[in-house]
XYZ file of C-alpha atoms in Angstrom:
220
model
C -17.388 -38.626 66.870
C -16.340 -35.348 65.267
C -17.265 -35.078 61.608
C -14.020 -33.181 61.062
C -10.727 -33.961 62.757
C -8.321 -31.771 60.763
C -8.834 -28.060 60.088
C -6.734 -26.576 57.268
C -6.532 -22.786 57.239
C -5.522 -20.347 54.572
C -3.394 -17.536 56.022
C -3.732 -14.133 54.301
C -7.284 -12.795 54.489
C -8.397 -15.703 56.676
C -6.220 -15.504 59.781
C -4.240 -12.363 59.019
C -5.531 -8.964 57.922
C -2.849 -8.592 55.261
C -4.603 -8.010 51.914
C -3.910 -4.263 51.883
C -0.247 -4.776 52.674
C 0.104 -7.422 49.947
C -1.485 -5.168 47.317
C 0.787 -2.280 48.339
C 3.878 -4.495 48.036
C 2.732 -5.710 44.609
C 2.169 -2.138 43.438
C 5.625 -1.069 44.606
C 7.293 -4.019 42.878
C 5.425 -3.362 39.620
C 6.433 0.307 39.659
C 10.067 -0.432 40.520
C 10.287 -3.062 37.771
C 8.708 -0.779 35.175
C 5.831 -3.181 34.481
C 2.421 -1.974 33.259
C 0.265 -0.603 36.062
C -2.659 -2.653 37.323
C -5.555 -1.600 39.542
C -5.516 -2.452 43.258
C -8.816 -4.349 42.870
C -7.328 -6.531 40.135
C -4.311 -7.364 42.284
C -6.363 -7.938 45.407
C -8.578 -10.570 43.834
C -5.511 -12.657 42.873
C -4.193 -12.953 46.435
C -3.762 -16.615 47.258
C -2.579 -17.777 43.838
C 1.001 -18.812 43.107
C 3.400 -16.289 41.599
C 3.268 -17.736 38.066
C -0.543 -17.620 38.013
C -0.581 -14.059 39.356
C 1.891 -12.873 36.711
C 0.085 -14.718 33.913
C -3.222 -13.092 34.875
C -1.827 -9.616 35.462
C 0.399 -9.582 32.386
C -1.000 -12.072 29.828
C 0.831 -10.343 26.960
C 4.260 -10.631 28.600
C 6.618 -13.598 28.916
C 5.753 -14.990 32.356
C 9.156 -16.619 32.866
C 11.045 -13.416 32.068
C 8.804 -11.381 34.373
C 9.201 -14.029 37.077
C 12.988 -13.820 36.769
C 12.808 -10.033 37.168
C 10.608 -10.393 40.263
C 13.013 -12.883 41.855
C 15.968 -10.600 41.098
C 14.050 -7.707 42.667
C 13.368 -9.754 45.804
C 16.999 -10.841 46.044
C 18.178 -7.260 45.683
C 15.806 -5.586 48.116
C 14.965 -8.461 50.445
C 11.602 -9.044 52.101
C 10.189 -6.095 53.994
C 9.129 -6.885 57.537
C 5.358 -7.230 57.673
C 3.270 -4.976 59.889
C 0.079 -6.985 59.293
C -1.763 -8.385 62.298
C -4.044 -11.338 62.919
C -7.737 -10.541 62.812
C -8.656 -9.732 66.456
C -10.646 -12.896 67.293
C -8.239 -15.382 65.684
C -6.085 -16.306 68.684
C -9.100 -16.941 70.902
C -10.695 -19.118 68.223
C -7.496 -21.116 67.694
C -7.148 -21.651 71.427
C -10.731 -22.914 71.632
C -10.252 -25.283 68.685
C -6.999 -26.612 70.126
C -8.689 -27.242 73.492
C -11.467 -29.109 71.684
C -8.922 -31.520 70.229
C -8.845 -30.461 66.594
C -5.628 -30.912 64.633
C -4.801 -27.779 62.645
C -2.734 -26.996 59.563
C -2.020 -24.155 57.155
C -2.083 -24.238 53.336
C -1.054 -20.840 52.010
C 0.019 -18.921 48.954
C 2.810 -17.413 51.034
C 6.389 -18.543 50.644
C 7.931 -20.709 53.356
C 10.054 -17.778 54.479
C 7.008 -15.504 54.594
C 4.842 -17.934 56.548
C 7.559 -18.769 59.071
C 8.103 -15.055 59.671
C 4.376 -14.404 60.076
C 3.936 -17.301 62.487
C 6.894 -16.200 64.604
C 5.660 -12.613 64.784
C 2.169 -13.693 65.837
C 3.203 -16.504 68.190
C 1.055 -19.066 66.407
C 3.646 -21.798 65.659
C 2.303 -24.166 68.323
C -1.229 -24.190 66.947
C -0.374 -25.727 63.580
C 1.182 -29.158 63.286
C 1.502 -29.135 59.494
C 2.069 -26.262 57.061
C 2.515 -26.139 53.307
C 3.450 -23.142 51.179
C 3.218 -22.166 47.531
C 6.962 -22.523 46.942
C 6.991 -26.128 48.211
C 4.510 -27.713 45.794
C 2.008 -26.787 43.096
C 0.070 -23.790 44.475
C -3.668 -23.198 44.660
C -6.071 -24.010 43.132
C -4.247 -27.333 42.580
C -4.957 -29.849 45.384
C -1.278 -30.617 46.110
C -0.939 -28.683 49.370
C -4.001 -30.247 50.965
C -3.160 -33.713 49.642
C 0.313 -33.420 51.155
C -1.158 -32.394 54.517
C -3.672 -35.258 54.389
C -0.860 -37.720 53.711
C 1.389 -36.378 56.453
C -1.436 -36.297 58.997
C -2.909 -39.668 57.952
C -6.325 -38.020 57.592
C -9.083 -39.131 55.235
C -10.448 -36.317 53.013
C -13.934 -36.604 54.553
C -12.478 -35.840 57.990
C -10.765 -32.607 56.888
C -12.164 -29.101 56.456
C -10.589 -26.193 54.570
C -11.207 -22.639 55.806
C -10.358 -19.797 53.433
C -11.344 -16.432 52.027
C -10.965 -17.067 48.277
C -12.436 -19.279 45.602
C -8.913 -20.682 45.133
C -9.040 -22.138 48.653
C -12.414 -23.711 47.938
C -11.297 -25.065 44.539
C -8.173 -26.590 46.103
C -10.253 -28.324 48.756
C -12.854 -29.638 46.322
C -10.131 -31.007 44.030
C -8.783 -32.958 47.016
C -12.230 -34.245 48.022
C -12.281 -32.029 51.119
C -15.163 -29.853 52.357
C -14.584 -26.109 52.543
C -16.175 -23.142 54.237
C -15.450 -19.503 53.495
C -14.862 -16.476 55.650
C -16.146 -13.099 54.541
C -13.388 -11.015 56.123
C -10.917 -11.419 53.257
C -10.659 -11.063 49.498
C -13.657 -12.717 47.793
C -17.273 -12.037 48.709
C -19.741 -14.588 50.063
C -21.548 -15.113 46.754
C -18.297 -15.936 44.988
C -17.251 -18.385 47.702
C -20.617 -20.151 47.612
C -20.517 -20.402 43.807
C -17.099 -22.037 44.128
C -18.618 -24.696 46.369
C -18.187 -23.509 49.954
C -20.632 -25.188 52.339
C -21.192 -21.887 54.118
C -19.563 -18.488 54.572
C -18.859 -17.264 58.104
C -18.155 -13.662 58.988
C -14.756 -14.658 60.367
C -12.831 -17.470 62.057
C -14.300 -16.245 65.356
C -17.537 -18.157 64.717
C -15.850 -21.352 63.497
C -15.998 -23.183 66.877
C -19.754 -22.606 67.075
C -20.243 -23.729 63.463
C -18.291 -26.931 64.108
C -20.316 -27.597 67.242
C -23.557 -27.305 65.248
C -22.132 -29.672 62.618
C -21.386 -32.259 65.320
C -24.936 -32.016 66.646
C -26.435 -32.502 63.184
C -24.114 -35.364 62.163
């Protein structure tokens, strides 16, 4: 018996090398909207949160709802720039291995539905993930809603699911849903931060996930 049956992946920073592109897009939007400048490091560490949380943390002295309305108007006016970000090199091989081993897979991401669908089409990964939930479909991370929705739709008990992500928000979401989490060190938050948040372990990347799962099965 596998200890885990369902693997829930974060997207940006976990499967896709997109943190730099996201920070650049945030910087451009802030400049175009005339908002106070923020450092790239400050913006980078908020990747994965929902828009309201990002705005509240970046601009605590401003009216979040008014800033949010300006951001939405900006998006509507200029559209969504086509992403040039790529999957981390070993991701497809790892996903293929996990699929062959019989794992069910899902995505819980801070991306919008439109953004995730576009990213999955461009990378040819639609067939790997049976369930996906996005930040504009329910309460975003670190709330447990996305994982709880996936658990319900997949009829999976929390103890049989595993979250894989690169931020403490992924780990916090999983823990709030009663789900184990492991981190990957290729993204936004460092290993120490992920372990403090409650990750069981931090892998270098998704590439080593099949081996880690195999060792978990042997020790179960």
